[in-house]
Tab-separated table of C-alpha atoms in Angstrom:
chain	number	residue	atom	x	y	z
D	1	MET	CA	163.413	52.657	35.474
D	2	ASN	CA	159.910	52.099	36.796
D	3	PRO	CA	158.043	55.458	37.031
D	4	GLY	CA	155.594	53.886	39.465
D	5	ARG	CA	158.346	53.632	42.057
D	6	LEU	CA	159.501	57.222	41.718
D	7	THR	CA	158.639	60.104	44.005
D	8	ARG	CA	156.296	62.757	42.675
D	9	PHE	CA	159.157	65.135	41.939
D	10	GLY	CA	161.223	62.297	40.532
D	11	LEU	CA	158.462	61.611	38.054
D	12	VAL	CA	158.549	65.180	36.803
D	13	THR	CA	162.329	65.102	36.389
D	14	TRP	CA	162.076	61.778	34.589
D	15	VAL	CA	159.462	63.125	32.190
D	16	ALA	CA	161.456	66.294	31.468
D	17	THR	CA	164.604	64.258	30.799
D	18	LEU	CA	162.732	61.841	28.546
D	19	VAL	CA	161.303	64.670	26.490
D	20	ALA	CA	164.704	66.390	26.201
D	21	LEU	CA	166.476	63.234	25.070
D	22	THR	CA	163.845	62.127	22.546
D	23	PRO	CA	162.676	65.244	20.702
D	24	THR	CA	161.880	63.400	17.489
D	25	VAL	CA	159.975	60.443	18.970
D	26	ALA	CA	156.506	61.898	18.721
D	27	ALA	CA	154.828	58.585	19.575
D	28	ILE	CA	156.238	58.540	23.131
D	29	GLU	CA	153.878	60.263	25.528
D	30	PRO	CA	153.998	60.511	29.312
D	31	THR	CA	151.592	58.363	31.295
D	32	ALA	CA	148.410	59.808	32.760
D	33	GLU	CA	149.986	59.835	36.235
D	34	GLU	CA	153.016	61.731	34.938
D	35	ILE	CA	150.795	64.279	33.159
D	36	VAL	CA	148.733	64.939	36.302
D	37	SER	CA	151.872	65.149	38.452
D	38	HIS	CA	153.456	67.674	36.100
D	39	SER	CA	150.211	69.671	35.966
D	40	LEU	CA	149.943	69.825	39.773
D	41	ASP	CA	153.540	71.075	39.916
D	42	ALA	CA	152.859	73.811	37.341
D	43	PHE	CA	149.641	74.902	39.049
D	44	TYR	CA	150.549	74.659	42.743
D	45	TYR	CA	154.377	74.530	43.066
D	46	ALA	CA	155.737	77.265	40.743
D	47	GLY	CA	158.827	78.958	42.222
D	48	ASN	CA	160.149	78.416	45.733
D	49	ASP	CA	157.489	80.728	47.109
D	50	MET	CA	154.747	83.077	45.868
D	51	ARG	CA	152.810	86.158	46.907
D	52	ALA	CA	149.631	87.360	45.155
D	53	ARG	CA	146.674	89.674	45.666
D	54	VAL	CA	143.487	87.788	44.862
D	55	SER	CA	139.965	88.965	44.056
D	56	MET	CA	137.046	86.532	44.309
D	57	VAL	CA	133.650	87.435	42.854
D	58	LEU	CA	130.796	85.164	43.954
D	59	VAL	CA	127.791	85.329	41.604
D	60	ASN	CA	124.400	83.787	42.415
D	61	PRO	CA	121.847	82.621	39.780
D	62	GLN	CA	120.125	86.035	39.905
D	63	GLY	CA	123.405	87.779	39.043
D	64	LYS	CA	123.965	89.274	42.488
D	65	LYS	CA	127.671	89.590	43.251
D	66	ARG	CA	129.684	89.366	46.449
D	67	LEU	CA	133.378	90.254	46.621
D	68	ARG	CA	136.266	88.737	48.547
D	69	GLU	CA	139.694	90.461	48.549
D	70	LEU	CA	142.644	88.573	49.957
D	71	THR	CA	146.415	88.144	49.946
D	72	MET	CA	147.859	84.659	49.406
D	73	LEU	CA	151.334	83.584	50.514
D	74	ARG	CA	152.770	80.159	49.630
D	75	ARG	CA	156.128	78.522	50.398
D	76	ASN	CA	157.528	75.174	49.216
D	77	PHE	CA	159.630	72.985	51.482
D	78	GLY	CA	162.071	71.146	49.211
D	79	ALA	CA	161.676	67.892	47.330
D	80	SER	CA	159.319	66.357	49.895
D	81	GLY	CA	156.410	68.265	48.345
D	82	ASP	CA	155.458	69.825	51.681
D	83	GLN	CA	154.002	73.334	51.409
D	84	ARG	CA	152.631	76.101	53.598
D	85	TYR	CA	149.823	78.492	52.629
D	86	PHE	CA	148.784	81.686	54.417
D	87	ILE	CA	145.741	83.726	53.348
D	88	PHE	CA	144.670	87.092	54.756
D	89	PHE	CA	141.208	88.525	54.014
D	90	HIS	CA	140.942	92.286	53.340
D	91	ALA	CA	137.263	92.555	52.369
D	92	PRO	CA	134.342	92.602	52.844
D	93	ALA	CA	134.167	94.098	56.297
D	94	ASP	CA	132.653	91.007	57.916
D	95	VAL	CA	135.733	88.914	57.053
D	96	ASN	CA	138.424	91.624	57.283
D	97	GLY	CA	141.322	90.288	59.344
D	98	MET	CA	140.321	86.651	58.960
D	99	THR	CA	143.295	84.384	58.188
D	100	PHE	CA	143.580	80.848	56.847
D	101	MET	CA	146.625	78.556	56.915
D	102	VAL	CA	147.417	75.193	55.349
D	103	TRP	CA	150.303	72.831	56.050
D	104	LYS	CA	150.269	70.532	53.059
D	105	TYR	CA	151.840	67.056	53.121
D	106	PRO	CA	151.770	64.760	50.056
D	107	ALA	CA	152.050	61.653	52.251
D	108	LYS	CA	149.153	62.357	54.650
D	109	GLU	CA	146.131	64.591	55.260
D	110	ASP	CA	146.845	68.313	55.268
D	111	ASP	CA	146.481	70.458	58.387
D	112	ARG	CA	144.237	73.532	58.027
D	113	TRP	CA	143.447	76.338	60.474
D	114	ILE	CA	141.290	79.456	60.259
D	115	PHE	CA	141.393	82.488	62.563
D	116	ILE	CA	138.151	84.411	63.109
D	117	PRO	CA	138.974	87.832	64.546
D	118	ALA	CA	135.408	88.563	65.779
D	119	VAL	CA	135.767	85.824	68.383
D	120	LYS	CA	139.589	85.801	68.471
D	121	LEU	CA	139.473	82.071	67.845
D	122	VAL	CA	141.768	79.769	65.855
D	123	ARG	CA	139.756	76.791	64.606
D	124	ARG	CA	141.269	73.663	63.122
D	125	ILE	CA	139.468	72.466	59.989
D	126	ALA	CA	138.813	68.740	60.007
D	127	ALA	CA	140.356	66.663	57.235
D	128	ASN	CA	136.902	65.534	56.103
D	129	ASP	CA	135.981	69.194	55.485
D	130	LYS	CA	138.541	69.569	52.695
D	131	ARG	CA	135.823	69.330	50.029
D	132	SER	CA	133.691	71.961	51.778
D	133	SER	CA	133.185	75.422	50.298
D	134	PHE	CA	136.053	77.866	50.806
D	135	VAL	CA	134.486	80.994	52.423
D	136	GLY	CA	131.192	80.557	50.574
D	137	SER	CA	132.750	80.289	47.123
D	138	ASP	CA	132.483	77.492	44.563
D	139	PHE	CA	136.086	76.505	45.295
D	140	THR	CA	136.802	73.966	48.022
D	141	TYR	CA	139.513	74.104	50.673
D	142	GLU	CA	141.279	71.418	48.646
D	143	ASP	CA	141.091	73.546	45.489
D	144	VAL	CA	143.122	76.247	47.242
D	145	SER	CA	146.143	74.066	48.030
D	146	GLY	CA	145.599	71.176	45.620
D	147	ARG	CA	145.219	67.416	45.915
D	148	ASP	CA	147.876	64.729	45.674
D	149	VAL	CA	148.398	62.704	42.513
D	150	ALA	CA	148.038	59.477	44.527
D	151	ASP	CA	144.552	60.453	45.747
D	152	GLU	CA	143.070	59.405	42.395
D	153	THR	CA	143.598	56.887	39.630
D	154	HIS	CA	144.261	58.448	36.235
D	155	GLU	CA	143.672	57.445	32.621
D	156	LEU	CA	144.859	59.259	29.506
D	157	LEU	CA	141.789	59.332	27.234
D	158	ARG	CA	143.180	61.128	24.191
D	159	SER	CA	144.707	64.349	22.909
D	160	GLU	CA	142.526	67.192	21.690
D	161	GLU	CA	142.502	70.975	21.437
D	162	PHE	CA	140.772	73.197	23.952
D	163	ASP	CA	140.429	76.911	23.247
D	164	GLY	CA	143.073	76.579	20.521
D	165	ARG	CA	145.624	74.872	22.781
D	166	PRO	CA	146.928	71.274	22.406
D	167	CYS	CA	145.838	69.311	25.473
D	168	PHE	CA	145.996	65.929	27.119
D	169	LEU	CA	142.512	64.759	28.114
D	170	VAL	CA	142.829	62.847	31.396
D	171	GLU	CA	140.129	61.137	33.457
D	172	SER	CA	140.723	60.876	37.216
D	173	ARG	CA	138.703	58.890	39.755
D	174	PRO	CA	139.076	59.383	43.540
D	175	LYS	CA	140.274	56.323	45.458
D	176	THR	CA	138.032	57.153	48.420
D	177	SER	CA	134.426	58.348	48.497
D	178	THR	CA	134.052	62.087	47.983
D	179	ASP	CA	131.684	64.615	46.409
D	180	TYR	CA	132.502	63.583	42.822
D	181	ALA	CA	132.853	60.234	41.086
D	182	ARG	CA	135.187	61.285	38.303
D	183	ARG	CA	136.966	64.318	36.906
D	184	VAL	CA	137.984	65.026	33.303
D	185	SER	CA	140.848	67.471	32.763
D	186	TRP	CA	142.156	69.286	29.698
D	187	ILE	CA	145.872	69.823	30.483
D	188	ASP	CA	147.933	72.106	28.250
D	189	LYS	CA	150.652	69.985	26.597
D	190	GLU	CA	153.186	72.815	26.475
D	191	ARG	CA	152.419	74.890	29.593
D	192	TRP	CA	151.079	72.024	31.771
D	193	VAL	CA	148.351	74.231	33.257
D	194	PRO	CA	144.893	72.605	33.520
D	195	LEU	CA	142.668	74.657	31.214
D	196	LYS	CA	139.387	72.963	32.086
D	197	GLU	CA	138.123	70.383	34.584
D	198	GLU	CA	134.669	68.788	34.580
D	199	TYR	CA	133.386	66.949	37.656
D	200	PHE	CA	130.689	64.240	37.493
D	201	ASP	CA	128.673	62.563	40.245
D	202	ALA	CA	127.909	58.830	40.560
D	203	ARG	CA	124.883	59.228	38.227
D	204	GLU	CA	127.179	60.671	35.529
D	205	GLU	CA	125.596	64.099	35.956
D	206	PRO	CA	127.998	67.051	35.531
D	207	VAL	CA	128.143	68.877	38.862
D	208	ARG	CA	130.999	71.363	38.624
D	209	VAL	CA	133.285	72.884	36.012
D	210	PHE	CA	136.578	74.769	36.364
D	211	THR	CA	138.189	76.879	33.630
D	212	ALA	CA	141.492	78.750	33.488
D	213	ASP	CA	140.242	81.821	31.637
D	214	GLU	CA	143.570	83.676	31.322
D	215	VAL	CA	147.081	82.194	31.459
D	216	GLU	CA	150.192	84.402	31.591
D	217	GLU	CA	153.923	83.765	31.942
D	218	ILE	CA	155.090	85.465	35.148
D	219	GLY	CA	158.657	85.158	36.371
D	220	GLY	CA	159.197	82.237	34.007
D	221	HIS	CA	156.130	80.352	35.303
D	222	TRP	CA	152.854	79.827	33.408
D	223	THR	CA	150.147	81.065	35.745
D	224	ALA	CA	146.340	80.943	35.537
D	225	THR	CA	145.713	84.575	36.455
D	226	LYS	CA	141.945	84.339	35.977
D	227	ARG	CA	139.952	81.213	36.785
D	228	THR	CA	136.287	80.330	37.254
D	229	THR	CA	134.446	77.505	38.979
D	230	LYS	CA	130.710	76.981	38.440
D	231	ASN	CA	128.320	74.760	40.359
D	232	LEU	CA	126.217	73.277	37.544
D	233	GLN	CA	123.441	72.223	39.915
D	234	THR	CA	122.849	75.671	41.435
D	235	ASP	CA	124.196	77.957	38.652
D	236	HIS	CA	126.259	79.723	41.322
D	237	TYR	CA	129.796	80.534	40.154
D	238	THR	CA	132.981	82.158	41.417
D	239	GLU	CA	135.507	84.166	39.392
D	240	VAL	CA	139.021	84.491	40.805
D	241	THR	CA	141.639	86.970	39.571
D	242	PHE	CA	145.298	86.827	40.662
D	243	GLN	CA	147.132	90.184	40.623
D	244	GLU	CA	150.490	91.505	41.843
D	245	ILE	CA	151.912	87.980	41.498
D	246	SER	CA	155.546	87.566	42.581
D	247	TYR	CA	157.586	84.371	42.805
D	248	ASP	CA	160.713	83.734	44.902
D	249	VAL	CA	160.183	86.715	47.209
D	250	GLY	CA	161.894	85.102	50.225
D	251	LEU	CA	159.056	84.178	52.604
D	252	ASP	CA	160.302	82.946	55.998
D	253	GLU	CA	159.138	79.617	57.408
D	254	ASP	CA	158.103	81.388	60.629
D	255	LEU	CA	155.301	83.216	58.782
D	256	PHE	CA	153.299	80.015	58.609
D	257	THR	CA	152.545	79.609	62.309
D	258	GLU	CA	149.587	80.208	64.616
D	259	ARG	CA	151.311	83.338	65.910
D	260	TYR	CA	150.938	84.995	62.493
D	261	LEU	CA	147.379	83.750	62.099
D	262	ARG	CA	146.571	86.048	65.010
D	263	GLN	CA	149.073	88.789	64.060
D	264	PRO	CA	149.366	88.793	60.247
D	265	PRO	CA	152.721	90.001	58.835
D	266	ARG	CA	152.059	93.569	57.590
D	267	LYS	CA	155.046	93.503	55.212
D	268	TRP	CA	153.421	90.789	53.129
D	269	ILE	CA	149.686	91.484	53.371
D	270	ARG	CA	149.695	95.164	52.388
């Protein structure tokens, strides 16, 4: 079987089966593409759906903090890899009621919309804005819903420990021009969560670093409940904490429409 011809989900199944059937063959390791695919599944696809309350703390180089409070809803749509995201902002007051929605497709550019209640306007976010800052934070729109494994080439550099955990060290390079030239990831070998990612520009200068600061098992899924991204050029950083996390809560497909951007579902955003 040629893994290169498998679907993204097929790759994960193939890797899991291989590991189960060959527990004593320590020399056999998944390819870099399989590791990244499995990591994206663990980080972005856990459960059939998910609800969480999220706190974002934006910290400038002088230590001044700004807070964002939001509710995130996410639903998977079968083996295709399609997903829907819905985000409602609770605070601060100037963004209260703002909503953000993503329709994610592995085979093409995602669709993204944002509703700004002050002007009662739904604005579509252009595909080339996906690497722009998400509501002033150090995370990008793409960081919220994830990238596709085929967007980059991947190379397994080596295995090494990070923060006491066994990790695969994988280097990824985007296939099209973007705001970074390469990314190095420390991916937990047992929990598949990325524990650290370093981004470099074309001059090999480090520009951004992500860390999963706390990882917990919730509903049978390893979840990065606290994560930080720092802009190494400005010293601005953002801390994100996931709370009240629930998987498989039964979110309807209808929630992820423009109607609910304008009239958020109270049952889920409380």
